[in-house]
Amino acid sequence: MAEIKKIKPSLPKGTRDFLPEEVAKRNYIFDTIKRVFRKYGFQQIDTPAIESLETLEGKYGDEGDKLLFKIRSNKNLLDRPEFVPTLKERLWEVYPYNFLPAGSEKGLRYDLTVPLARYVVQHQGDLAFPFKRFHIAPVWRGDRPQKGRYQEFYQCDADIIGSTSLLNEVELTQIYVEVFERLRLKVIVEINHRKVLEAIASYFGLTVNFESFTIIIDKLDKIGWDKVVEELTPLVVEHLALEALSVKSLQRFVFDIYNGSNSWFDVTDKLYKAIPPSDRWREDTWKGIISTLQEVLGKIKFDQEKVKLNPYLARGLSYYTGIIWEVVLDKNKEENKAIQMGSLGGGGRYDNLTEMFGGRDMSGVGISFGIERIYDVMEELKLFPADLGETTKVLFVHFDEASEAYAFEQLQKVRALDIASEIYPGKKKLDKQMNYANDKKIPYVIVVGGDEMASGKLTFKDMASGQQEKLTIEEIIEKLKGN
Amino acid sequence: MAEIKKIKPSLPKGTRDFLPEEVAKRNYIFDTIKRVFRKYGFQQIDTPAIESLETLEGKYGDEGDKLLFKIRSNKNLLDRPEFVPTLKERLWEVYPYNFLPAGSEKGLRYDLTVPLARYVVQHQGDLAFPFKRFHIAPVWRGDRPQKGRYQEFYQCDADIIGSTSLLNEVELTQIYVEVFERLRLKVIVEINHRKVLEAIASYFGLTVNFESFTIIIDKLDKIGWDKVVEELTPLVVEHLALEALSVKSLQRFVFDIYNGSNSWFDVTDKLYKAIPPSDRWREDTWKGIISTLQEVLGKIKFDQEKVKLNPYLARGLSYYTGIIWEVVLDKNKEENKAIQMGSLGGGGRYDNLTEMFGGRDMSGVGISFGIERIYDVMEELKLFPADLGETTKVLFVHFDEASEAYAFEQLQKVRALDIASEIYPGKKKLDKQMNYANDKKIPYVIVVGGDEMASGKLTFKDMASGQQEKLTIEEIIEKLKGN
């Protein structure tokens, strides 16, 4: 590595290093989620970061396509000595992307869903269906970096492919509740169903602009009713030939069925009754909502404080065809009141996932955890345990070569019991060695000097309390095992 | 996702999907290694897949630079409405790579060492030194894909930065031994030291072409002595003005000191005595080898069957300055004899790691595990445990809606104890449900039908033996806890 010009170390915008403590905290979140996924029978898969552009392009809309990171390698056809380039191939050198043969272009994956679709079709014969998989991995988007938005970030998804049973919806809801309980985050798992939104729209005779309609009413939380009515008016007037007044009646309608009683059964019941019996949506809605949500959620004694129907929740309606989830901080809880944070998770049921790759139609349903945001909230609320289980338990410090050798021998006894332990390597002043323990948050230090070697009683120091006592290595090991 | 043309699902060459069972096996290797790393006080870090090209280029030689994957995003300056491009920037559109402003080009990381150097300099103030870190992550190289060689593959490194203490060499050797013991792979950890190779070269008066010399003698294992002598002759004749005969004496020299006795102390002792006392290398070598390897390895009662000095081991001599490790299958063991496989790990001490990023000189020493190869060998030797700990323990199967609902309730009791368990979602014939258990290698199945609901005694089937018995859910839970 000679003759290298010195450069200032830096990272591309929108990317991050993780310090050891940050990795330990992220692992705590990942491991908690993984344990719950596995408990419910989900299996981990992995796919490469690099996919063919053909696989990625056209799946995320025009805006998404623009955010794809494209890849080329220098090592191309032209490097091969036996290769005589054609004119087209020469031009490729000038503008590589236009002249690459189809299929040889690559990009970094943009999410974990399109790779899942490709994976399911490609490995159909090797998978057990219904296929319950989870995937935790980085994805890349060429978005303008800003606070909390990165170009490289992790996604964490669990999906069930190839089963329309409503039990899947129930179990995914249970997973949401259990994971956030384990992380000690107080959240509300909001649920809606595409058919609820369709029923509301239908009640007002809305047959076009369904997505625009749902996008507006979804903003209720953020902008309030007056603004929603304002935004909805032109849409309703223009396309439904209804008076603005009708929007007011929509407001009353939604308010009435969702009056804060938090009773699921009330809400669905009112919704059913509010829709005129003549309306074709009424029976669909009844089946869609009652059978999907009420009946099924009734089976688990779901906590109505934690799982709520939100009939104006709209999310991903360009692809979700059934249930829709969104997890938000419970703002009724004191500790969450000061925290500004968007949703911590979301999901839904989607049909025809695998169609784009020529697979037979398979319905899928899945949830995802916004682990970057979960991290930020847990940090703000100081919810990470003090001991993340990844830290060294004890450090041996010493004064000279003889005590270092002696300490090294004692260390072997501690390690024989699989207790994470270290010796400070090399000769340094004692305070430097103690600083090392502090910097690494090592809770116990064993001091070895001439006295200790003579008596066989080592100085065992509790770094938190500062207390120290003289103990044999066997006594110390007993203490460490108990911790 | 409407109007998407159907495409055949495929992956770019040199990349791989991992099926659930493969992920579980890879996790088994990763987790085993991580546990040992943490036991020895190493902390996990992470860095982004994407680095500035400035960070990557020039670090891996000309051939390495060619293998870098370069990245661009479509979303560039030109997309911003307020941006009026200069001529240079317009040209960038035509040939993006030549006209990107310095520092804005990106690439995928090629290894974990250069990112470590950047990381250490960048976060110096936040790290505890000596900095003991491990990193397990994918890297990318635009190599021609072939059997066992991928464009995206994992590296797994542990390094200690900022300490010249020989204890580090000892502990890294211990880690190698412990990890491979835990994986039940019978290997030899071969050790050499740059100074041993320099001593041998010096013995023959070789002062130039040191690297060429070491590359040739390193091939001994593969090509045998006759070929080595043949390759060495022109080098020796040309640069040392020695007769080809001298090469024969080199052979004798190396054979004599490394005569298969496998005794470390013999080898180093002979090496010391073989070098003329007048040679300046003699004392250096004595210090270099004896103090680095013998004295230090003497402290741990290292297994001379597992850790061996190989004085002609040459690896990474363009950067290693002290100890050199290489782990190979122990070909004396019966089970390994039929297996063709290169090294399963390697490492060494390197000085000036951080120099290229303007950091103060810090010595580093590290080892890496070739996890892709370890996987292949373990697969071939059938060393993965049958239960990788990631599989569902029990599956509930059922006959109709009533038994499904009943089974779902019982399932909640099993899950309350954190036992990984599932219910087959939806109505399918019993044999289909049983196939699901077989495909996922679920060891136990609970059958729930009318009889079971009436008696409260469920049919509990052991899928391996085919035996089944009628038990209450409480009795089943007791059995599952015991497994």
PDB file of N, CA, C and O in Angstrom, chain B residues 184 383-389 391 441:
ATOM      1  N   ARG B 184     -16.618 -27.966  14.656  1.00  0.00           N
ATOM      2  CA  ARG B 184     -16.221 -29.363  14.484  1.00  0.00           C
ATOM      3  C   ARG B 184     -15.485 -29.615  13.159  1.00  0.00           C
ATOM      4  O   ARG B 184     -15.575 -30.686  12.559  1.00  0.00           O
ATOM      5  N   LEU B 383     -21.706 -31.378   8.778  1.00  0.00           N
ATOM      6  CA  LEU B 383     -21.390 -30.949  10.144  1.00  0.00           C
ATOM      7  C   LEU B 383     -22.448 -30.032  10.758  1.00  0.00           C
ATOM      8  O   LEU B 383     -22.351 -29.663  11.923  1.00  0.00           O
ATOM      9  N   PHE B 384     -23.451 -29.635   9.953  1.00  0.00           N
ATOM     10  CA  PHE B 384     -24.485 -28.772  10.538  1.00  0.00           C
ATOM     11  C   PHE B 384     -25.391 -29.606  11.435  1.00  0.00           C
ATOM     12  O   PHE B 384     -25.808 -30.703  11.054  1.00  0.00           O
ATOM     13  N   PRO B 385     -25.703 -29.097  12.639  1.00  0.00           N
ATOM     14  CA  PRO B 385     -26.616 -29.840  13.511  1.00  0.00           C
ATOM     15  C   PRO B 385     -27.988 -29.977  12.848  1.00  0.00           C
ATOM     16  O   PRO B 385     -28.386 -29.116  12.045  1.00  0.00           O
ATOM     17  N   ALA B 386     -28.674 -31.064  13.180  1.00  0.00           N
ATOM     18  CA  ALA B 386     -29.999 -31.282  12.587  1.00  0.00           C
ATOM     19  C   ALA B 386     -30.939 -30.146  12.997  1.00  0.00           C
ATOM     20  O   ALA B 386     -31.712 -29.636  12.195  1.00  0.00           O
ATOM     21  N   ASP B 387     -30.871 -29.746  14.256  1.00  0.00           N
ATOM     22  CA  ASP B 387     -31.723 -28.645  14.712  1.00  0.00           C
ATOM     23  C   ASP B 387     -30.884 -27.385  14.811  1.00  0.00           C
ATOM     24  O   ASP B 387     -30.050 -27.228  15.697  1.00  0.00           O
ATOM     25  N   LEU B 388     -31.107 -26.473  13.863  1.00  0.00           N
ATOM     26  CA  LEU B 388     -30.337 -25.233  13.851  1.00  0.00           C
ATOM     27  C   LEU B 388     -30.968 -24.181  14.751  1.00  0.00           C
ATOM     28  O   LEU B 388     -30.525 -23.045  14.818  1.00  0.00           O
ATOM     29  N   GLY B 389     -32.041 -24.570  15.438  1.00  0.00           N
ATOM     30  CA  GLY B 389     -32.643 -23.662  16.416  1.00  0.00           C
ATOM     31  C   GLY B 389     -33.516 -22.586  15.805  1.00  0.00           C
ATOM     32  O   GLY B 389     -33.933 -21.667  16.481  1.00  0.00           O
ATOM     33  N   THR B 391     -36.140 -23.452  13.589  1.00  0.00           N
ATOM     34  CA  THR B 391     -37.304 -24.082  12.985  1.00  0.00           C
ATOM     35  C   THR B 391     -38.481 -24.091  13.954  1.00  0.00           C
ATOM     36  O   THR B 391     -38.307 -24.126  15.168  1.00  0.00           O
ATOM     37  N   LYS B 441     -39.628 -29.139   7.753  1.00  0.00           N
ATOM     38  CA  LYS B 441     -38.913 -29.947   8.750  1.00  0.00           C
ATOM     39  C   LYS B 441     -39.374 -29.642  10.176  1.00  0.00           C
ATOM     40  O   LYS B 441     -38.567 -29.503  11.099  1.00  0.00           O
TER      41      LYS B 441
END
